[in-house]
XYZ file of C-alpha atoms in Angstrom:
743
model
C -20.100 0.303 16.320
C -16.954 0.911 14.289
C -16.232 4.182 12.593
C -13.832 4.453 9.691
C -12.017 7.453 11.166
C -10.970 5.265 14.106
C -8.487 3.532 11.826
C -5.459 2.583 13.856
C -1.766 1.916 13.530
C -0.277 -0.604 15.943
C 3.389 0.246 15.603
C 4.072 3.899 16.189
C 6.385 6.656 17.237
C 5.949 7.898 20.804
C 6.817 11.373 21.963
C 10.387 10.408 22.753
C 11.359 7.582 20.430
C 10.033 5.039 17.995
C 8.521 2.177 19.959
C 7.010 -0.959 18.490
C 3.631 -2.013 19.807
C 2.649 -5.424 18.496
C -1.078 -5.850 18.076
C -2.771 -9.016 19.241
C -3.628 -11.440 16.442
C -7.125 -11.265 15.095
C -9.594 -13.955 16.065
C -9.433 -16.951 13.761
C -12.210 -19.296 12.740
C -12.748 -22.014 15.277
C -11.615 -19.872 18.211
C -14.777 -19.797 20.236
C -13.381 -17.365 22.758
C -13.859 -13.920 21.304
C -11.481 -11.386 22.882
C -13.364 -8.972 25.110
C -10.530 -6.985 26.685
C -9.636 -3.750 24.903
C -6.576 -3.456 22.689
C -4.208 -0.595 23.338
C -3.511 0.997 20.018
C -2.628 4.289 18.400
C -4.822 6.470 16.249
C -3.147 8.834 13.791
C -4.899 12.200 14.094
C -4.427 15.376 12.095
C -3.670 18.138 14.625
C -2.133 20.872 12.435
C -2.151 21.690 8.743
C -0.795 24.363 6.406
C -0.294 24.878 2.689
C 1.715 26.889 0.187
C -0.108 27.781 -3.019
C 0.939 25.720 -6.002
C 1.221 28.951 -7.995
C 3.560 30.689 -5.545
C 6.622 32.181 -7.267
C 9.832 32.931 -5.414
C 12.219 35.683 -6.437
C 14.554 34.831 -9.259
C 14.769 34.499 -13.005
C 11.886 32.977 -15.004
C 11.524 29.208 -14.773
C 9.725 26.442 -16.595
C 10.374 27.399 -20.206
C 10.628 23.687 -21.083
C 8.219 22.369 -18.438
C 5.261 20.298 -19.552
C 1.973 22.158 -19.355
C -0.671 20.840 -17.003
C -3.915 21.725 -15.242
C -4.227 25.004 -17.101
C -0.699 26.175 -16.356
C 1.956 26.805 -19.004
C 5.508 28.045 -18.470
C 7.679 29.969 -18.452
C 6.677 31.569 -15.168
C 7.928 34.983 -14.080
C 9.964 33.758 -11.113
C 11.132 30.560 -9.525
C 8.417 27.923 -9.162
C 8.361 25.986 -5.891
C 7.164 22.559 -7.108
C 6.534 21.153 -3.661
C 9.073 19.943 -1.136
C 10.978 16.682 -1.249
C 12.710 17.139 2.111
C 12.178 19.137 5.299
C 14.399 19.915 8.320
C 12.919 21.261 11.569
C 14.680 24.246 13.147
C 12.944 24.155 16.511
C 11.747 27.779 16.330
C 8.631 27.308 14.220
C 10.534 27.396 10.941
C 11.708 24.660 8.610
C 14.240 24.306 5.827
C 12.225 22.899 2.937
C 13.953 21.667 -0.205
C 12.343 21.169 -3.634
C 13.806 18.688 -6.108
C 15.277 19.448 -9.534
C 12.232 21.331 -10.737
C 10.269 19.825 -13.587
C 11.240 16.171 -13.514
C 14.112 15.798 -15.959
C 17.524 17.146 -16.896
C 16.218 18.403 -20.207
C 13.445 20.635 -18.871
C 14.953 21.983 -15.654
C 17.975 24.047 -16.705
C 16.213 27.275 -15.663
C 15.251 25.922 -12.233
C 17.646 26.971 -9.459
C 18.373 24.435 -6.725
C 17.496 25.942 -3.373
C 16.364 25.288 0.155
C 13.670 27.621 1.475
C 13.185 28.790 5.050
C 9.440 28.521 5.619
C 7.157 29.306 8.529
C 3.709 27.680 8.671
C 0.890 29.473 10.470
C -0.667 26.192 11.496
C -4.376 25.684 11.223
C -5.356 23.832 14.410
C -8.466 23.318 16.502
C -7.608 26.643 18.168
C -7.411 28.563 14.881
C -4.634 29.661 12.540
C -4.690 30.655 8.877
C -3.012 27.530 7.529
C -0.741 29.645 5.334
C 2.962 28.969 4.757
C 5.215 31.985 4.430
C 8.554 31.823 2.625
C 11.085 33.925 4.566
C 14.310 33.414 2.623
C 16.328 30.809 0.761
C 19.818 29.530 0.208
C 20.947 28.749 -3.329
C 23.066 25.679 -3.859
C 26.182 26.617 -5.788
C 29.653 25.572 -6.852
C 31.405 28.899 -6.480
C 34.486 27.023 -5.193
C 34.760 25.160 -8.523
C 34.896 21.681 -6.997
C 32.913 20.018 -9.792
C 34.874 18.471 -12.633
C 32.036 18.207 -15.143
C 30.168 20.963 -17.000
C 27.189 22.653 -15.347
C 24.576 25.024 -16.752
C 26.022 28.116 -15.073
C 29.660 27.241 -15.740
C 30.675 30.697 -16.878
C 29.164 32.692 -14.004
C 30.788 33.806 -10.781
C 28.252 32.195 -8.451
C 27.945 28.986 -10.478
C 24.393 28.464 -9.208
C 23.302 24.859 -9.548
C 20.203 23.951 -11.533
C 17.883 21.041 -12.071
C 19.911 20.049 -15.114
C 22.977 19.546 -12.893
C 21.554 17.534 -9.994
C 18.237 16.081 -8.952
C 18.255 16.812 -5.226
C 15.657 14.842 -3.287
C 16.685 14.363 0.341
C 18.217 16.510 3.052
C 19.981 16.050 6.396
C 21.497 18.828 8.494
C 24.752 17.909 10.228
C 25.536 18.996 13.773
C 27.953 21.631 12.412
C 25.123 23.258 10.445
C 26.189 21.968 7.043
C 23.781 20.110 4.802
C 24.012 16.652 3.256
C 21.843 16.227 0.192
C 20.847 13.048 -1.621
C 20.748 13.231 -5.417
C 19.221 10.975 -8.079
C 21.321 11.780 -11.153
C 24.459 10.155 -9.709
C 23.213 8.976 -7.442
C 25.411 11.251 -5.351
C 25.734 12.458 -1.794
C 26.427 16.199 -1.844
C 27.869 18.197 1.066
C 27.041 21.915 1.264
C 27.929 24.529 3.840
C 25.209 26.346 5.753
C 24.857 28.911 2.957
C 24.614 26.361 0.153
C 28.164 26.225 -1.239
C 29.346 22.793 -2.336
C 32.222 21.707 -0.086
C 33.668 18.896 -2.165
C 33.214 16.599 -5.129
C 30.056 14.492 -5.147
C 30.368 11.163 -3.341
C 29.556 8.443 -5.871
C 28.085 5.032 -5.215
C 30.630 2.575 -6.539
C 29.309 0.238 -9.193
C 25.940 1.946 -9.392
C 25.344 4.816 -11.799
C 22.110 6.159 -13.209
C 21.530 6.989 -16.887
C 21.965 10.706 -15.996
C 25.315 10.236 -14.235
C 27.870 12.670 -15.750
C 30.608 10.074 -15.294
C 28.763 7.326 -17.194
C 31.121 5.954 -19.827
C 30.095 5.124 -23.415
C 28.698 1.600 -23.485
C 28.485 1.419 -19.682
C 25.211 -0.051 -18.418
C 23.506 2.014 -15.694
C 22.654 -0.082 -12.639
C 20.450 2.535 -10.985
C 17.230 3.156 -12.891
C 16.434 6.666 -14.099
C 15.039 8.863 -11.315
C 15.498 6.084 -8.770
C 18.488 7.337 -6.801
C 18.628 8.781 -3.274
C 15.084 10.009 -2.743
C 15.504 9.093 0.936
C 18.327 9.965 3.319
C 18.529 9.632 7.100
C 21.349 10.256 9.575
C 22.424 8.377 12.688
C 21.560 10.035 15.997
C 25.151 11.212 16.475
C 25.288 12.433 12.886
C 28.322 10.428 11.825
C 26.551 8.016 9.513
C 24.147 8.640 6.683
C 21.639 6.085 5.432
C 20.720 6.740 1.789
C 18.084 4.422 0.324
C 17.896 3.618 -3.367
C 14.368 4.621 -4.370
C 13.719 1.741 -6.774
C 15.101 -1.675 -7.562
C 18.446 -1.982 -9.309
C 18.363 -2.837 -13.003
C 19.956 -6.217 -12.243
C 17.682 -7.092 -9.304
C 15.798 -10.347 -9.716
C 13.383 -9.253 -6.969
C 11.807 -6.036 -8.207
C 10.495 -5.299 -4.720
C 14.038 -5.039 -3.360
C 15.393 -1.664 -2.235
C 18.907 -1.198 -0.847
C 19.796 0.784 2.258
C 23.433 1.872 2.461
C 25.642 3.340 5.164
C 27.986 6.290 4.578
C 30.614 7.449 7.076
C 30.736 11.261 7.009
C 33.979 11.311 8.993
C 35.816 9.127 6.485
C 33.883 10.403 3.479
C 33.219 6.861 2.271
C 30.617 4.123 2.238
C 31.184 1.569 5.007
C 30.150 -1.433 2.925
C 27.243 -2.227 5.257
C 23.930 -2.595 3.452
C 20.431 -3.753 4.250
C 17.549 -4.950 2.092
C 14.044 -3.503 2.241
C 11.048 -5.054 0.469
C 8.245 -2.851 -0.814
C 4.595 -3.888 -0.756
C 4.564 -4.103 -4.549
C 7.110 -3.779 -7.351
C 6.292 -0.238 -8.572
C 6.355 1.297 -5.075
C 9.169 3.703 -4.258
C 10.886 4.946 -1.104
C 10.044 8.614 -0.606
C 11.942 9.637 2.532
C 13.555 8.372 5.725
C 14.131 9.750 9.213
C 16.073 8.262 12.120
C 14.178 8.181 15.407
C 16.683 6.101 17.365
C 19.905 4.308 16.584
C 19.186 1.655 13.945
C 15.492 2.587 13.776
C 14.206 4.590 10.854
C 10.873 5.851 9.642
C 10.440 5.213 5.925
C 7.930 6.607 3.448
C 6.722 3.967 1.002
C 4.428 5.182 -1.732
C 3.007 4.378 -5.132
C 2.725 6.786 -8.062
C -1.072 7.036 -7.991
C -3.001 10.058 -6.722
C -6.498 10.915 -5.566
C -8.934 8.033 -5.358
C -6.528 5.850 -7.349
C -3.915 5.947 -4.565
C -3.102 2.666 -2.826
C 0.116 3.033 -0.830
C 1.033 6.192 1.080
C 2.459 4.616 4.184
C 4.930 5.375 6.939
C 6.742 2.270 8.132
C 9.282 1.866 10.911
C 12.264 -0.375 10.268
C 14.897 -1.715 12.630
C 18.273 -2.316 11.005
C 18.999 -4.954 13.629
C 15.992 -7.081 12.736
C 15.411 -9.013 9.532
C 12.705 -11.436 8.489
C 13.063 -14.992 7.220
C 13.915 -13.719 3.729
C 16.609 -11.314 4.912
C 14.635 -8.077 4.598
C 14.524 -5.556 7.426
C 11.343 -5.961 9.409
C 8.918 -3.128 8.831
C 5.999 -2.131 11.041
C 3.218 0.224 10.072
C 3.324 3.573 11.850
C 0.382 5.043 9.991
C -1.341 5.024 6.644
C -1.517 8.533 5.169
C -4.749 7.525 3.417
C -6.613 7.097 6.712
C -5.984 9.788 9.308
C -8.613 10.926 11.799
C -9.631 14.565 11.373
C -11.988 15.348 14.270
C -11.346 19.103 14.022
C -12.146 19.317 10.303
C -8.765 20.775 9.353
C -8.319 21.696 5.664
C -12.035 21.008 5.267
C -13.358 21.662 1.775
C -9.878 21.597 0.303
C -10.747 18.779 -2.084
C -10.553 14.995 -2.142
C -9.505 13.420 1.150
C -10.242 16.334 3.466
C -13.235 15.036 5.370
C -13.698 13.201 8.661
C -11.136 10.720 7.379
C -8.265 12.882 6.125
C -5.646 11.675 3.699
C -2.680 12.956 1.723
C -3.433 11.111 -1.526
C -0.876 13.008 -3.592
C 1.386 11.201 -6.021
C 4.572 12.242 -4.249
C 4.401 11.952 -0.474
C 8.106 12.648 0.080
C 8.657 13.909 3.629
C 8.605 12.343 7.071
C 10.048 14.184 10.069
C 9.683 13.408 13.756
C 9.271 16.758 15.477
C 10.753 17.657 18.817
C 7.495 16.899 20.621
C 7.199 13.451 19.029
C 4.526 14.320 16.481
C 5.180 13.437 12.849
C 5.252 15.880 9.951
C 4.494 14.860 6.390
C 4.660 17.001 3.260
C 4.448 16.617 -0.488
C 6.190 17.346 -3.737
C 3.440 18.553 -6.084
C 5.309 18.044 -9.383
C 4.001 21.412 -10.523
C 1.896 21.811 -12.541
C 0.984 18.196 -13.204
C -0.539 16.738 -10.020
C -4.216 17.276 -9.159
C -4.990 14.796 -6.407
C -7.272 17.150 -4.462
C -9.263 18.916 -7.195
C -9.212 17.582 -10.739
C -7.834 20.158 -13.148
C -6.249 22.287 -10.405
C -2.566 21.922 -9.495
C -1.991 20.528 -6.017
C -0.782 22.918 -3.362
C 2.186 22.015 -1.187
C 0.804 20.741 2.110
C 2.312 20.304 5.549
C 0.469 18.089 8.015
C 1.292 17.220 11.619
C 0.082 13.841 12.776
C -0.365 13.011 16.444
C -0.457 9.366 17.470
C -2.796 9.245 20.450
C -2.923 6.026 22.404
C -6.476 4.797 22.735
C -8.381 1.772 23.964
C -10.335 -0.071 21.322
C -12.952 -2.646 22.159
C -12.569 -5.705 19.898
C -15.603 -6.478 17.789
C -17.561 -9.679 18.244
C -18.082 -10.250 14.508
C -15.386 -11.004 11.934
C -15.576 -8.862 8.787
C -13.946 -10.307 5.674
C -13.277 -7.978 2.754
C -14.560 -10.178 -0.079
C -11.817 -10.042 -2.724
C -10.905 -6.821 -0.919
C -13.474 -4.046 -1.047
C -14.708 -5.214 -4.423
C -17.750 -2.958 -4.271
C -15.421 0.032 -4.601
C -12.319 -1.115 -6.513
C -11.649 -3.876 -9.057
C -11.438 -7.124 -7.114
C -8.200 -8.837 -6.181
C -5.993 -5.769 -6.540
C -3.892 -4.208 -3.803
C -6.155 -1.183 -4.227
C -9.161 -3.320 -3.331
C -7.412 -4.946 -0.373
C -6.114 -1.598 0.914
C -9.605 -0.128 0.615
C -10.984 -3.014 2.663
C -8.412 -2.355 5.374
C -9.296 1.347 5.438
C -12.957 0.311 5.754
C -12.310 -1.772 8.878
C -12.190 -5.308 7.509
C -10.546 -7.820 9.849
C -9.479 -10.123 6.997
C -8.833 -9.664 3.309
C -9.695 -12.537 0.985
C -7.521 -13.479 -1.986
C -8.621 -16.214 -4.394
C -5.484 -18.154 -5.319
C -4.529 -19.617 -8.705
C -1.192 -20.539 -10.261
C 0.875 -19.284 -13.159
C 2.674 -21.578 -15.597
C 5.853 -21.290 -13.558
C 4.187 -22.010 -10.229
C 3.727 -18.503 -8.810
C 0.514 -18.100 -6.805
C -1.447 -15.027 -7.866
C -4.829 -13.651 -6.890
C -7.677 -13.897 -9.418
C -11.306 -14.868 -8.984
C -10.774 -17.618 -11.542
C -7.869 -18.965 -13.523
C -9.764 -17.769 -16.628
C -8.899 -14.063 -16.722
C -10.642 -12.451 -19.697
C -13.224 -10.871 -17.386
C -10.779 -9.557 -14.795
C -7.809 -8.367 -16.871
C -7.068 -6.570 -20.120
C -5.576 -9.714 -21.674
C -7.892 -9.500 -24.700
C -6.297 -6.164 -25.603
C -2.815 -7.718 -25.824
C -2.282 -8.980 -29.400
C 0.872 -10.807 -28.316
C -1.338 -13.157 -26.289
C -4.133 -13.655 -28.837
C -2.962 -17.194 -29.607
C -3.294 -18.180 -25.943
C -7.081 -18.039 -26.104
C -8.397 -21.569 -25.762
C -11.188 -23.765 -24.415
C -10.672 -25.930 -21.331
C -12.809 -28.044 -19.061
C -12.513 -26.776 -15.485
C -14.342 -28.784 -12.830
C -16.508 -30.328 -15.523
C -17.447 -27.036 -17.192
C -16.167 -25.993 -20.622
C -14.726 -22.502 -20.479
C -13.218 -20.385 -23.249
C -10.703 -17.639 -22.600
C -7.202 -17.063 -21.304
C -5.910 -19.013 -18.312
C -3.267 -18.107 -15.737
C -1.572 -21.499 -16.067
C -0.700 -20.655 -19.675
C 1.255 -17.537 -18.658
C 4.528 -17.133 -16.864
C 4.459 -14.766 -13.931
C 6.511 -12.229 -15.904
C 3.939 -12.314 -18.702
C 1.062 -11.956 -16.282
C 2.728 -8.868 -14.819
C 2.271 -7.109 -18.160
C -1.510 -7.295 -17.743
C -3.668 -4.926 -15.734
C -6.825 -5.592 -13.777
C -10.305 -4.462 -14.726
C -13.759 -4.522 -13.160
C -15.428 -7.931 -13.473
C -19.001 -6.594 -13.173
C -19.014 -3.343 -15.188
C -22.784 -3.298 -15.639
C -23.344 -3.688 -11.906
C -20.507 -1.453 -10.728
C -19.848 1.090 -13.468
C -17.990 3.402 -11.059
C -15.278 0.763 -10.661
C -14.460 0.910 -14.368
C -12.697 4.234 -13.707
C -9.875 2.118 -12.254
C -9.596 -0.284 -15.188
C -6.075 -0.696 -16.506
C -4.315 0.788 -13.469
C -3.396 -2.054 -11.156
C -1.129 -5.065 -11.406
C -2.199 -8.605 -10.576
C -0.834 -9.260 -7.083
C 0.932 -12.351 -5.899
C -0.280 -14.176 -2.826
C 2.997 -13.195 -1.181
C 2.243 -9.509 -1.750
C -1.228 -9.865 -0.275
C 0.108 -11.639 2.816
C 2.772 -8.960 3.129
C 0.160 -6.205 2.934
C -1.949 -7.920 5.574
C 0.855 -8.599 8.043
C 2.061 -5.018 7.723
C -1.425 -3.588 8.276
C -3.584 -3.009 11.310
C -7.325 -3.319 11.701
C -9.629 -0.720 13.210
C -9.571 -2.924 16.305
C -5.807 -2.498 16.561
C -4.982 -6.049 15.514
C -2.956 -7.431 12.637
C -5.036 -7.740 9.483
C -5.807 -11.348 8.638
C -5.613 -13.075 5.285
C -8.291 -15.552 4.179
C -7.032 -17.245 0.973
C -9.205 -19.558 -1.098
C -7.602 -22.316 -3.142
C -9.403 -22.283 -6.497
C -9.928 -25.542 -8.397
C -7.283 -27.491 -6.445
C -8.023 -30.826 -8.142
C -7.685 -29.227 -11.566
C -4.369 -27.619 -10.681
C -3.137 -30.934 -9.264
C -4.039 -32.584 -12.562
C -1.745 -30.252 -14.517
C 1.161 -30.488 -12.079
C 0.654 -27.120 -10.397
C -0.376 -28.082 -6.874
C -1.596 -25.119 -4.830
C -1.141 -26.450 -1.316
C 2.647 -26.643 -0.976
C 3.434 -23.178 -2.392
C 0.627 -21.688 -0.314
C 2.101 -23.116 2.878
C 5.558 -21.990 1.770
C 4.226 -18.433 1.362
C 2.746 -18.523 4.862
C 6.037 -19.781 6.274
C 8.103 -17.176 4.439
C 5.925 -14.447 5.924
C 5.959 -15.845 9.453
C 2.214 -16.520 9.601
C 2.204 -20.329 9.559
C 0.970 -20.922 13.100
C -2.226 -21.638 14.960
C -2.375 -18.137 16.420
C -1.701 -16.354 13.132
C -4.619 -14.392 11.653
C -4.915 -16.756 8.688
C -7.820 -18.888 7.498
C -7.442 -21.032 4.385
C -10.686 -22.000 2.655
C -11.727 -24.307 -0.142
C -14.840 -25.689 -1.805
C -13.086 -29.059 -2.002
C -12.454 -31.404 0.900
C -9.370 -33.450 0.042
C -7.076 -30.466 -0.234
C -8.270 -29.098 3.122
C -7.451 -32.450 4.672
C -4.039 -32.256 3.025
C -3.532 -28.729 4.319
C -4.520 -29.885 7.797
C -1.389 -31.999 7.759
C 0.818 -29.296 6.269
C -0.003 -26.241 8.363
C -1.349 -25.191 11.760
C -3.352 -22.221 10.481
C -7.117 -22.307 10.662
C -9.105 -23.913 7.843
C -12.638 -23.336 6.610
C -14.801 -25.619 4.510
C -16.745 -23.650 1.919
C -20.357 -24.701 1.456
C -22.385 -23.897 -1.638
C -26.163 -23.885 -1.791
C -26.106 -26.610 -4.444
C -23.832 -29.238 -5.940
C -20.951 -31.106 -4.367
C -17.202 -30.661 -3.859
C -15.535 -31.428 -7.184
C -13.093 -33.843 -5.590
C -16.156 -35.842 -4.467
C -17.244 -36.003 -8.117
C -13.819 -37.265 -9.146
C -13.818 -39.840 -6.358
C -17.341 -41.073 -7.074
C -18.539 -39.801 -3.675
C -22.273 -39.089 -3.989
C -22.436 -36.722 -1.026
C -23.370 -33.084 -1.629
C -22.813 -29.827 0.200
C -26.241 -30.377 1.752
C -24.876 -33.558 3.300
C -21.851 -31.721 4.688
C -24.043 -29.376 6.745
C -26.006 -32.144 8.386
C -24.815 -32.985 11.919
C -22.791 -36.001 10.745
C -21.218 -34.015 7.928
C -20.338 -31.140 10.238
C -18.734 -33.551 12.667
C -16.506 -34.763 9.850
C -15.691 -31.190 8.808
C -14.669 -30.474 12.393
C -12.064 -33.237 12.163
C -10.013 -31.256 9.632
C -11.338 -27.670 9.681
C -12.185 -24.962 12.185
C -15.148 -23.337 10.517
C -17.446 -23.223 7.528
C -17.954 -20.481 4.968
C -21.521 -20.946 3.804
C -23.501 -19.374 0.974
C -25.998 -17.263 2.878
C -29.118 -19.097 1.689
C -27.730 -22.206 3.380
C -27.988 -20.303 6.648
C -31.285 -18.521 6.017
C -33.200 -19.730 2.948
C -35.369 -17.469 0.857
C -39.051 -17.923 0.216
C -40.336 -18.374 -3.356
C -41.082 -14.628 -3.296
C -37.441 -13.860 -2.563
C -37.844 -12.908 1.086
C -35.835 -14.268 4.002
C -37.370 -17.326 5.618
C -36.578 -18.748 9.053
C -32.968 -19.686 9.812
C -31.951 -23.239 8.996
C -30.391 -25.403 11.761
C -26.940 -25.093 10.146
C -25.592 -22.307 12.383
C -26.633 -24.043 15.591
C -25.435 -27.441 14.369
C -22.076 -26.005 13.280
C -21.588 -24.333 16.641
C -22.460 -27.598 18.354
C -19.683 -29.230 16.326
C -17.218 -26.523 17.442
C -17.189 -24.715 14.108
C -17.428 -20.995 13.429
C -19.849 -19.889 10.708
C -19.007 -17.217 8.159
C -21.590 -16.319 5.527
C -21.126 -15.177 1.932
C -21.615 -12.941 0.051
C -23.237 -9.787 1.398
C -23.562 -7.134 -1.306
C -25.169 -3.723 -1.449
C -26.954 -3.815 -4.798
C -30.674 -4.600 -4.877
C -30.245 -7.613 -7.143
C -28.330 -9.434 -4.405
C -30.678 -8.561 -1.546
C -33.849 -10.222 -0.264
C -36.965 -8.474 -1.515
C -37.726 -6.777 1.806
C -34.345 -5.032 1.815
C -34.442 -3.680 -1.747
C -34.814 0.057 -2.187
C -36.387 -0.036 -5.661
C -36.783 -2.098 -8.800
C -33.400 -0.857 -10.070
C -31.169 -3.936 -9.775
C -27.923 -2.002 -9.261
C -29.245 0.680 -6.910
C -28.101 0.389 -3.272
C -30.444 -1.357 -0.900
C -30.522 -2.002 2.831
C -27.474 -4.234 3.231
C -27.249 -3.208 6.878
C -30.718 -4.626 7.503
C -29.969 -7.943 5.807
C -26.757 -8.440 7.762
C -28.509 -7.776 11.067
C -30.907 -10.652 10.460
C -28.010 -13.062 9.888
C -26.110 -11.836 12.927
C -29.230 -12.225 15.051
C -29.356 -15.828 13.832
C -25.853 -16.397 15.252
C -23.562 -16.022 12.241
C -19.974 -15.275 13.339
C -18.470 -13.600 10.302
C -19.409 -11.684 7.169
C -17.963 -11.892 3.686
C -18.870 -8.559 2.121
C -18.013 -6.539 -0.978
C -18.733 -3.454 1.147
C -16.779 -4.014 4.373
C -17.448 -0.441 5.505
C -21.144 -1.287 5.860
C -20.532 -4.726 7.337
C -18.145 -3.236 9.902
C -20.778 -0.878 11.315
C -23.415 -3.541 11.932
C -23.744 -5.149 15.317
């Protein structure tokens, strides 16, 4: 039986260096040999934890006079706020240098915040004890007492010329071998060099041709290329310390690919950029790069995160990149080290501390901004709490600053016999077809995530349940698109609403997803309006950079929606789908990919275009729409007869059948005896995946309902067991966490 806290990362950092461990591909439909040997994988485990109170005040003048109030806190505060840590350096003696950013988020509200680095000592809470408190022992104040700056600063007229959050937005930190500090800034973006006591050693090093709106050297009429607050959040150093690797946190203003992030190289000996750059691609456009740490020459750990917190969080991930390896699109290859939203916590550390502190521990804060490999090989993560605004743990209470040490124990994991498909992600818990839903499915031990694929006007494949999107997006609330509402005939059915093929991809990106079944799943409506509509490329990217609870690469199970209709309007789905598979390196017979369709002709076409596995979808009534167009009188019932299954086996590797095709229901709504379909499909060499297994009473057979309340949870576990006992090979479920524990 699977357990969620056994979530695994397949590419990890060992005790001595970062080492890639490629997981075996997941079993695909049609592969009748289920792997039985264990996978060797790594399980991220919380082994030590500590926190500094959000309300801690360090010595110094009052701060926060202009800070925005939040969570019951209002400045100014009688001392220097420590609003979390954006960068940490290990000292090897139990202490760390921990650096906050510019204070309260902007030039205009941070003039009374002094830029510092604090020497802190955690009393780690571990399985053996420990208070979990962080003590602040002393600090260094960054200053320009040598008068090297040639632009005005807040404390211009003072002897110490202490630097403030209105002068620089410091975000990243590297200690050189001579004890000096290199700091990455966002206002320039600049690289700043300070001595061991915090005095600026020279003028800021600018990035040629790339200024932010806050850059003091920005000329009137000059267009900033670096977006506001998207400078050097991340900074790593080469092993020998000569080179620095700053990473631009967001895309450039002139980037056509908004998922692009640039990695640069700076020569500290020459005091100049080398001209070498690399391209990194985030999981989704809004994601930012939070930190970086070099574990070996050319190999860096990178924090990629979104701006959500608490249960809204989607991406809080540590990836490893190799500057010597790029993918087919020219981006550095990235491999998941661990997901900070799914960390095993067998010792119950930080228990009761709020959201995400249970058996599965997470750091679901908005600003995960620190990754450090410690001397023993463990990994340290920490957060900026954006005081007083963030409340990821306890709503209405400012987040504390947390330090967590993650151990990556190598374990053996027995592969499961049954394939679990997250139906439109984990659509029982998050709005369907969002990265949040897909990520939730991965956390809940799905083997595959399932995107339904439709096209935009300009030929971009996106994931929606249907091309009509009034029920799954907020399009009706956009007056600029009111005139797009129309009536169309899709597969013979008249439908009124807004359709993806009438929107460019850029227009579709302005919409946000919402829960399709609000009456059935009212809890999901809390996430309405938060998430973008993903592209197929983004979903494939998420899958290939994720690892299942069995230690294998997550599979993707796309469904082509209404392929004949899209062909009829000149927006064929097959060719761009195959192109997306090829671009992501998953267009092969051993890739964890299964493409499915309710139509037949397009599956036959795909059989000639790609080597990935294919699945014929089977409904409990009706016929494939391409049969209707061709005048073919056969129905889905004909396709699951022995002769029909033999034909399916000539172009596909499995069937995805509506569950009543596999086990019909009696007139009273109870399960009857299994039909011959599973046995006949297996005889034809086809795997059988059943859909859709849902938790709510209204979707369950009578004997598995808990009450007369149609949306109350019933015994989904019991229903699934009956189908598995009948020989079904895979489960499409809106609740993959339940499906993954059955068997």
